[in-house]
């Protein structure tokens, strides 16, 4: 007994010691937000104050000091986010995560994000370069400190940036330029849609393709070419059975941590270039339609939900110094860049949605059968001409294995994607053809940094319009307002022009050796769509943003107009708007897309035991996708089953699964049901197909949610999941690092809730939603407000890691005030010279 007591005492002591050590580590890992710190490189002290909304105010005497301080704060608060994003962008994930992330690294190296950033940085003016240099110095200064404690991600994965940071090479200006390109990659492309059309045409004819990918309502297909005949005539497709997309390489198979991380990133990489679901809302109302008599502006950009969030709210204030203009700007910064991307100055407010023009074209590059190092180029005569691929060799370091050499090939159009995307070889004969990419964001004259810097200094709508001339990619729908009362809309970004003889127009891969498919120039800024707000309001939600008589081609891949039409209806319904009416609009969950197809579901016969209860739940359903209702869940499961069975049968299981998920084919299903199209639904017609879909949906729902339909809740199946990379893929850690909350909405509601139906563990989970909500009151800009779905801190141990989550779900806000009454904390950053003085 004596030894048992001694052992128990020893175990108790060890447990207490471990708890004490953990508490010590947790405390040390949290950022210092009060007192003073030395930041070598500053020219004068900088005040870093946090207000009651937890917005960080950086008050400096020079712009360079403000940018440096922001870099330091981003590293304090979002260190792992910077580390992970830097590795994604540079293609160095495999250095810490092993071979499971090689495909992602190969793609990033192939795109040449770093090379493009180098070319763009060299062309920036001196003040933009100074901003990026100062910001990089701030990040490096934090990581170079010998006494700082890193967050758990660094510790678990065994990586420490200190050595590179002390050398000044951990973060450099090219990383900030590169992260701007990465945002364009996430938002501004359609190469995935082009490849999806190529893949679908292996089993469809061209008319059926346009039933699967319908053009915008009222428009004809943008391409006049018989694409099916073109590709089959060229012999583009591989022969033999399609390789299963579920057949994973060994490093991605199984349920190990690194395999799960690799699959997650592979899924992310394969969805690049798919613009569907990458939407947002913004609207602005003139003073003639507001209670205050001054404009109101609202914005909620829809992005993939992550923990920590993509945004960090801050204010940057500094007067002009050393020939560099000053600024006083507040709003959403993007960790990795030193500017406010969305927000307001003392006089102007603005908000973005994605325009989504076709700024990426895939080209079929024919390989010379006599010399595989060459590809076909335009020739004046009938004989083909050939040119050498440009090549460079990238060395990828792999944890636990030998380095991997990856050869990047490029053509006159751009990088060869087929060398980095295994899916291409499952569809195409890559011994004869490969796909290259031309994309505006990779152009050396991309000046996004210049535009964003200038926007941080504007004092009027006119000045903002001038600043946006330099904005290239991704093209954005910008609504704006100033305190004088002016409102305006402008589509800002670079869009390629295509010749009148281009009969493909970028909607599918074009023969790269035919010069008529080359871009012929750029759409002048003066000719991009705009609106002076003569109606009293302007609203965009990724719909077609020009009239039918607009003379230039932008894209065929517009978002369906459901959200925009709902916003317009709500704007028209209220004679004079207020912050409160805008708040109600942000929370709106009526789905016009659901109402369009709901009658087909309500008329669907079924003998399933739960069909009666399901139809009872649907009987009075008004399209409100509320979290506490069963009807939204029943409808969503039915439309999912219908799509899988009807479109999946036509395309084939493997091909369908490679295209479905974020891409919903909802427009196609609408047409199929409304036409009662037996060519898609089968000989039994669409009623029989709908019955089979309802039976399948009810069976699946019963397995997950039980047999009591009245107890089913949409919110249980549709939680907003802010994922953490990489620890969402580590089951014991995911519950701590993810932020989950029950939500309503669907992909077509103003309060959006986009799901990814390929995620079979939680197919209806809300993964892509309002990454922030903001309302700007031009009668008193300090009455502006914001919210997003996690919290300012990126440290899981911080109370500020998820403290905005409940307010975000409830469509509540925090104040966005340049003149707060009190400060929650105050930190002074001191230059080394000042700190050294007695």
Short mmCIF file of N, CA and C in Angstrom, two decimals, residues 203-306:
data_model
loop_
_atom_site.label_atom_id
_atom_site.label_comp_id
_atom_site.label_asym_id
_atom_site.label_seq_id
_atom_site.Cartn_x
_atom_site.Cartn_y
_atom_site.Cartn_z
N UNK A 203 -18.13 11.86 -73.92
CA UNK A 203 -19.32 11.02 -74.00
C UNK A 203 -20.56 11.79 -74.46
N UNK A 204 -20.47 13.10 -74.63
CA UNK A 204 -21.61 13.90 -75.05
C UNK A 204 -21.36 14.52 -76.41
N UNK A 205 -22.44 14.83 -77.12
CA UNK A 205 -22.27 15.66 -78.31
C UNK A 205 -22.38 17.13 -77.88
N UNK A 206 -22.13 18.04 -78.80
CA UNK A 206 -22.07 19.45 -78.43
C UNK A 206 -23.40 19.99 -77.93
N UNK A 207 -24.55 19.69 -78.59
CA UNK A 207 -25.82 20.18 -78.02
C UNK A 207 -26.06 19.70 -76.58
N UNK A 208 -25.72 18.44 -76.29
CA UNK A 208 -25.89 17.95 -74.92
C UNK A 208 -24.95 18.65 -73.95
N UNK A 209 -23.78 19.06 -74.43
CA UNK A 209 -22.86 19.80 -73.57
C UNK A 209 -23.51 21.08 -73.07
N UNK A 210 -24.22 21.77 -73.95
CA UNK A 210 -24.84 23.04 -73.55
C UNK A 210 -26.09 22.82 -72.73
N UNK A 211 -26.61 21.59 -72.68
CA UNK A 211 -27.64 21.26 -71.70
C UNK A 211 -27.02 21.01 -70.33
N UNK A 212 -25.82 20.47 -70.32
CA UNK A 212 -25.12 20.22 -69.06
C UNK A 212 -24.51 21.50 -68.49
N UNK A 213 -24.03 22.38 -69.36
CA UNK A 213 -23.46 23.66 -68.96
C UNK A 213 -24.24 24.78 -69.65
N UNK A 214 -25.48 25.03 -69.21
CA UNK A 214 -26.30 26.00 -69.93
C UNK A 214 -25.69 27.40 -69.88
N UNK A 215 -25.85 28.15 -70.97
CA UNK A 215 -25.42 29.55 -70.92
C UNK A 215 -26.33 30.36 -70.01
N UNK A 216 -25.95 31.61 -69.78
CA UNK A 216 -26.73 32.49 -68.91
C UNK A 216 -28.13 32.66 -69.50
N UNK A 217 -29.16 32.80 -68.65
CA UNK A 217 -30.53 32.94 -69.16
C UNK A 217 -30.64 34.02 -70.24
N UNK A 218 -31.22 33.64 -71.37
CA UNK A 218 -31.40 34.57 -72.47
C UNK A 218 -30.24 34.62 -73.44
N UNK A 219 -29.15 33.93 -73.14
CA UNK A 219 -27.99 33.93 -74.03
C UNK A 219 -27.87 32.61 -74.77
N UNK A 220 -27.21 32.66 -75.95
CA UNK A 220 -26.84 31.46 -76.67
C UNK A 220 -25.46 31.01 -76.19
N UNK A 221 -25.07 29.76 -76.41
CA UNK A 221 -23.72 29.35 -76.05
C UNK A 221 -22.67 30.27 -76.68
N UNK A 222 -21.65 30.59 -75.90
CA UNK A 222 -20.63 31.52 -76.40
C UNK A 222 -19.84 30.93 -77.54
N UNK A 223 -19.64 29.62 -77.55
CA UNK A 223 -18.89 28.97 -78.61
C UNK A 223 -19.82 28.52 -79.72
N UNK A 224 -19.42 28.81 -80.94
CA UNK A 224 -20.19 28.36 -82.11
C UNK A 224 -19.58 27.12 -82.74
N UNK A 225 -18.47 26.66 -82.22
CA UNK A 225 -17.78 25.51 -82.78
C UNK A 225 -18.45 24.21 -82.34
N UNK A 226 -18.36 23.19 -83.20
CA UNK A 226 -18.78 21.85 -82.81
C UNK A 226 -17.60 21.23 -82.07
N UNK A 227 -17.58 21.45 -80.76
CA UNK A 227 -16.43 21.06 -79.96
C UNK A 227 -16.24 19.55 -79.92
N UNK A 228 -17.32 18.80 -79.87
CA UNK A 228 -17.20 17.34 -79.83
C UNK A 228 -16.52 16.84 -81.08
N UNK A 229 -16.94 17.35 -82.23
CA UNK A 229 -16.32 16.92 -83.49
C UNK A 229 -14.87 17.36 -83.56
N UNK A 230 -14.57 18.55 -83.07
CA UNK A 230 -13.19 19.05 -83.08
C UNK A 230 -12.28 18.12 -82.30
N UNK A 231 -12.64 17.80 -81.06
CA UNK A 231 -11.75 17.02 -80.21
C UNK A 231 -11.63 15.58 -80.71
N UNK A 232 -12.72 15.02 -81.18
CA UNK A 232 -12.65 13.64 -81.66
C UNK A 232 -11.86 13.56 -82.96
N UNK A 233 -12.03 14.59 -83.79
CA UNK A 233 -11.28 14.62 -85.04
C UNK A 233 -9.78 14.75 -84.81
N UNK A 234 -9.40 15.47 -83.80
CA UNK A 234 -7.97 15.63 -83.49
C UNK A 234 -7.38 14.40 -82.81
N UNK A 235 -8.24 13.56 -82.23
CA UNK A 235 -7.74 12.41 -81.48
C UNK A 235 -7.19 12.81 -80.12
N UNK A 236 -7.90 13.72 -79.44
CA UNK A 236 -7.43 14.25 -78.16
C UNK A 236 -7.52 13.23 -77.05
N UNK A 237 -8.55 12.37 -77.09
CA UNK A 237 -8.86 11.55 -75.93
C UNK A 237 -8.01 10.29 -75.87
N UNK A 238 -7.75 9.87 -74.64
CA UNK A 238 -7.02 8.61 -74.44
C UNK A 238 -7.95 7.45 -74.75
N UNK A 239 -7.39 6.35 -75.21
CA UNK A 239 -8.17 5.16 -75.51
C UNK A 239 -8.17 4.24 -74.30
N UNK A 240 -9.17 3.38 -74.25
CA UNK A 240 -9.26 2.43 -73.16
C UNK A 240 -10.09 2.97 -72.01
N UNK A 241 -10.31 2.14 -71.01
CA UNK A 241 -11.15 2.55 -69.88
C UNK A 241 -10.51 3.66 -69.08
N UNK A 242 -11.36 4.50 -68.54
CA UNK A 242 -10.89 5.62 -67.71
C UNK A 242 -10.34 5.08 -66.40
N UNK A 243 -9.19 5.64 -65.97
CA UNK A 243 -8.62 5.29 -64.69
C UNK A 243 -9.51 5.79 -63.57
N UNK A 244 -9.72 4.98 -62.56
CA UNK A 244 -10.58 5.37 -61.44
C UNK A 244 -9.97 6.54 -60.68
N UNK A 245 -10.80 7.55 -60.42
CA UNK A 245 -10.32 8.68 -59.62
C UNK A 245 -10.13 8.29 -58.17
N UNK A 246 -10.68 7.13 -57.78
CA UNK A 246 -10.51 6.68 -56.40
C UNK A 246 -9.23 5.87 -56.22
N UNK A 247 -8.54 5.56 -57.32
CA UNK A 247 -7.28 4.82 -57.23
C UNK A 247 -6.17 5.79 -56.90
N UNK A 248 -5.81 5.84 -55.63
CA UNK A 248 -4.86 6.84 -55.16
C UNK A 248 -3.45 6.28 -55.15
N UNK A 249 -2.44 7.13 -55.36
CA UNK A 249 -1.07 6.69 -55.18
C UNK A 249 -0.84 6.31 -53.73
N UNK A 250 0.19 5.50 -53.46
CA UNK A 250 0.38 4.97 -52.09
C UNK A 250 0.46 6.06 -51.03
N UNK A 251 1.09 7.20 -51.35
CA UNK A 251 1.25 8.23 -50.33
C UNK A 251 -0.06 8.90 -49.95
N UNK A 252 -1.13 8.70 -50.77
CA UNK A 252 -2.42 9.30 -50.45
C UNK A 252 -3.44 8.27 -49.99
N UNK A 253 -3.08 7.01 -49.99
CA UNK A 253 -4.01 5.97 -49.58
C UNK A 253 -4.03 5.84 -48.05
N UNK A 254 -5.10 5.26 -47.56
CA UNK A 254 -5.20 5.01 -46.12
C UNK A 254 -5.70 6.21 -45.35
N UNK A 255 -5.72 6.07 -44.03
CA UNK A 255 -6.26 7.09 -43.15
C UNK A 255 -5.19 7.73 -42.28
N UNK A 256 -3.92 7.60 -42.67
CA UNK A 256 -2.87 8.26 -41.93
C UNK A 256 -2.99 9.77 -42.02
N UNK A 257 -2.37 10.45 -41.08
CA UNK A 257 -2.47 11.92 -41.01
C UNK A 257 -2.00 12.57 -42.30
N UNK A 258 -0.82 12.17 -42.76
CA UNK A 258 -0.25 12.82 -43.93
C UNK A 258 -1.05 12.49 -45.19
N UNK A 259 -1.60 11.27 -45.27
CA UNK A 259 -2.43 10.91 -46.42
C UNK A 259 -3.69 11.77 -46.46
N UNK A 260 -4.31 11.97 -45.29
CA UNK A 260 -5.52 12.80 -45.24
C UNK A 260 -5.20 14.25 -45.62
N UNK A 261 -4.09 14.76 -45.13
CA UNK A 261 -3.68 16.12 -45.49
C UNK A 261 -3.44 16.20 -47.00
N UNK A 262 -2.76 15.20 -47.54
CA UNK A 262 -2.48 15.21 -48.98
C UNK A 262 -3.73 15.18 -49.82
N UNK A 263 -4.72 14.36 -49.42
CA UNK A 263 -5.98 14.30 -50.18
C UNK A 263 -6.73 15.62 -50.11
N UNK A 264 -6.71 16.23 -48.93
CA UNK A 264 -7.37 17.53 -48.77
C UNK A 264 -6.77 18.55 -49.72
N UNK A 265 -5.46 18.62 -49.77
CA UNK A 265 -4.81 19.61 -50.62
C UNK A 265 -4.93 19.24 -52.09
N UNK A 266 -4.95 17.95 -52.39
CA UNK A 266 -5.16 17.53 -53.77
C UNK A 266 -6.55 17.96 -54.24
N UNK A 267 -7.56 17.78 -53.38
CA UNK A 267 -8.91 18.23 -53.73
C UNK A 267 -8.93 19.73 -53.97
N UNK A 268 -8.25 20.48 -53.09
CA UNK A 268 -8.17 21.94 -53.27
C UNK A 268 -7.53 22.28 -54.60
N UNK A 269 -6.42 21.64 -54.93
CA UNK A 269 -5.70 21.95 -56.16
C UNK A 269 -6.53 21.61 -57.39
N UNK A 270 -7.28 20.52 -57.32
CA UNK A 270 -8.06 20.11 -58.49
C UNK A 270 -9.26 21.00 -58.73
N UNK A 271 -9.68 21.74 -57.72
CA UNK A 271 -10.82 22.64 -57.88
C UNK A 271 -10.40 24.04 -58.32
N UNK A 272 -9.11 24.30 -58.41
CA UNK A 272 -8.67 25.60 -58.90
C UNK A 272 -9.14 25.77 -60.34
N UNK A 273 -9.58 26.96 -60.67
CA UNK A 273 -10.11 27.17 -62.01
C UNK A 273 -11.58 26.86 -62.14
N UNK A 274 -12.23 26.50 -61.05
CA UNK A 274 -13.69 26.29 -61.04
C UNK A 274 -14.31 27.48 -60.34
N UNK A 275 -14.94 28.36 -61.10
CA UNK A 275 -15.44 29.61 -60.54
C UNK A 275 -16.78 29.44 -59.86
N UNK A 276 -17.44 28.30 -60.04
CA UNK A 276 -18.78 28.12 -59.46
C UNK A 276 -18.73 28.19 -57.94
N UNK A 277 -19.66 28.93 -57.38
CA UNK A 277 -19.75 29.06 -55.93
C UNK A 277 -18.84 30.12 -55.34
N UNK A 278 -17.94 30.68 -56.15
CA UNK A 278 -17.01 31.68 -55.63
C UNK A 278 -17.63 33.05 -55.84
N UNK A 279 -18.61 33.34 -55.02
CA UNK A 279 -19.38 34.55 -55.20
C UNK A 279 -19.34 35.45 -54.00
N UNK A 280 -20.07 36.53 -54.10
CA UNK A 280 -20.16 37.52 -53.02
C UNK A 280 -21.37 38.38 -53.29
N UNK A 281 -21.70 39.21 -52.31
CA UNK A 281 -22.75 40.22 -52.47
C UNK A 281 -22.19 41.58 -52.12
N UNK A 282 -22.59 42.59 -52.85
CA UNK A 282 -22.41 43.97 -52.39
C UNK A 282 -23.52 44.84 -52.94
N UNK A 283 -23.82 45.87 -52.22
CA UNK A 283 -24.80 46.83 -52.70
C UNK A 283 -24.55 48.16 -52.02
N UNK A 284 -24.97 49.22 -52.70
CA UNK A 284 -24.82 50.57 -52.17
C UNK A 284 -26.09 51.33 -52.51
N UNK A 285 -26.55 52.12 -51.57
CA UNK A 285 -27.79 52.89 -51.74
C UNK A 285 -27.47 54.37 -51.58
N UNK A 286 -28.01 55.18 -52.49
CA UNK A 286 -27.78 56.62 -52.44
C UNK A 286 -28.54 57.24 -51.27
N UNK A 287 -28.14 58.45 -50.90
CA UNK A 287 -28.79 59.14 -49.79
C UNK A 287 -30.25 59.41 -50.01
N UNK A 288 -30.69 59.45 -51.27
CA UNK A 288 -32.11 59.66 -51.55
C UNK A 288 -32.96 58.48 -51.11
N UNK A 289 -32.32 57.34 -50.83
CA UNK A 289 -33.06 56.14 -50.42
C UNK A 289 -32.67 55.67 -49.02
N UNK A 290 -32.06 56.54 -48.20
CA UNK A 290 -31.68 56.16 -46.84
C UNK A 290 -32.32 57.09 -45.82
N UNK A 291 -32.41 56.62 -44.60
CA UNK A 291 -32.96 57.43 -43.51
C UNK A 291 -32.07 58.62 -43.21
N UNK A 292 -30.76 58.42 -43.29
CA UNK A 292 -29.82 59.48 -42.93
C UNK A 292 -29.64 60.53 -44.01
N UNK A 293 -30.00 60.21 -45.23
CA UNK A 293 -29.75 61.13 -46.34
C UNK A 293 -28.36 61.00 -46.94
N UNK A 294 -27.57 60.05 -46.43
CA UNK A 294 -26.24 59.77 -46.98
C UNK A 294 -26.18 58.29 -47.38
N UNK A 295 -25.23 57.93 -48.25
CA UNK A 295 -25.19 56.55 -48.72
C UNK A 295 -24.92 55.54 -47.62
N UNK A 296 -25.39 54.33 -47.85
CA UNK A 296 -25.05 53.14 -47.08
C UNK A 296 -24.49 52.11 -48.04
N UNK A 297 -23.48 51.36 -47.60
CA UNK A 297 -22.84 50.37 -48.45
C UNK A 297 -22.66 49.08 -47.66
N UNK A 298 -22.96 47.95 -48.29
CA UNK A 298 -22.82 46.64 -47.65
C UNK A 298 -21.99 45.72 -48.52
N UNK A 299 -21.28 44.80 -47.88
CA UNK A 299 -20.44 43.85 -48.59
C UNK A 299 -20.34 42.57 -47.78
N UNK A 300 -20.42 41.43 -48.46
CA UNK A 300 -20.09 40.15 -47.82
C UNK A 300 -19.46 39.25 -48.87
N UNK A 301 -18.13 39.26 -48.94
CA UNK A 301 -17.42 38.38 -49.88
C UNK A 301 -17.49 36.93 -49.44
N UNK A 302 -17.84 36.05 -50.37
CA UNK A 302 -18.01 34.64 -50.07
C UNK A 302 -16.74 33.89 -50.44
N UNK A 303 -16.10 33.32 -49.44
CA UNK A 303 -14.85 32.60 -49.64
C UNK A 303 -14.88 31.32 -48.81
N UNK A 304 -13.94 30.44 -49.08
CA UNK A 304 -13.83 29.23 -48.28
C UNK A 304 -13.60 29.57 -46.82
N UNK A 305 -14.35 28.93 -45.94
CA UNK A 305 -14.25 29.22 -44.51
C UNK A 305 -13.02 28.52 -43.93
N UNK A 306 -12.21 29.27 -43.21
CA UNK A 306 -10.99 28.71 -42.64
C UNK A 306 -10.81 29.24 -41.22
#
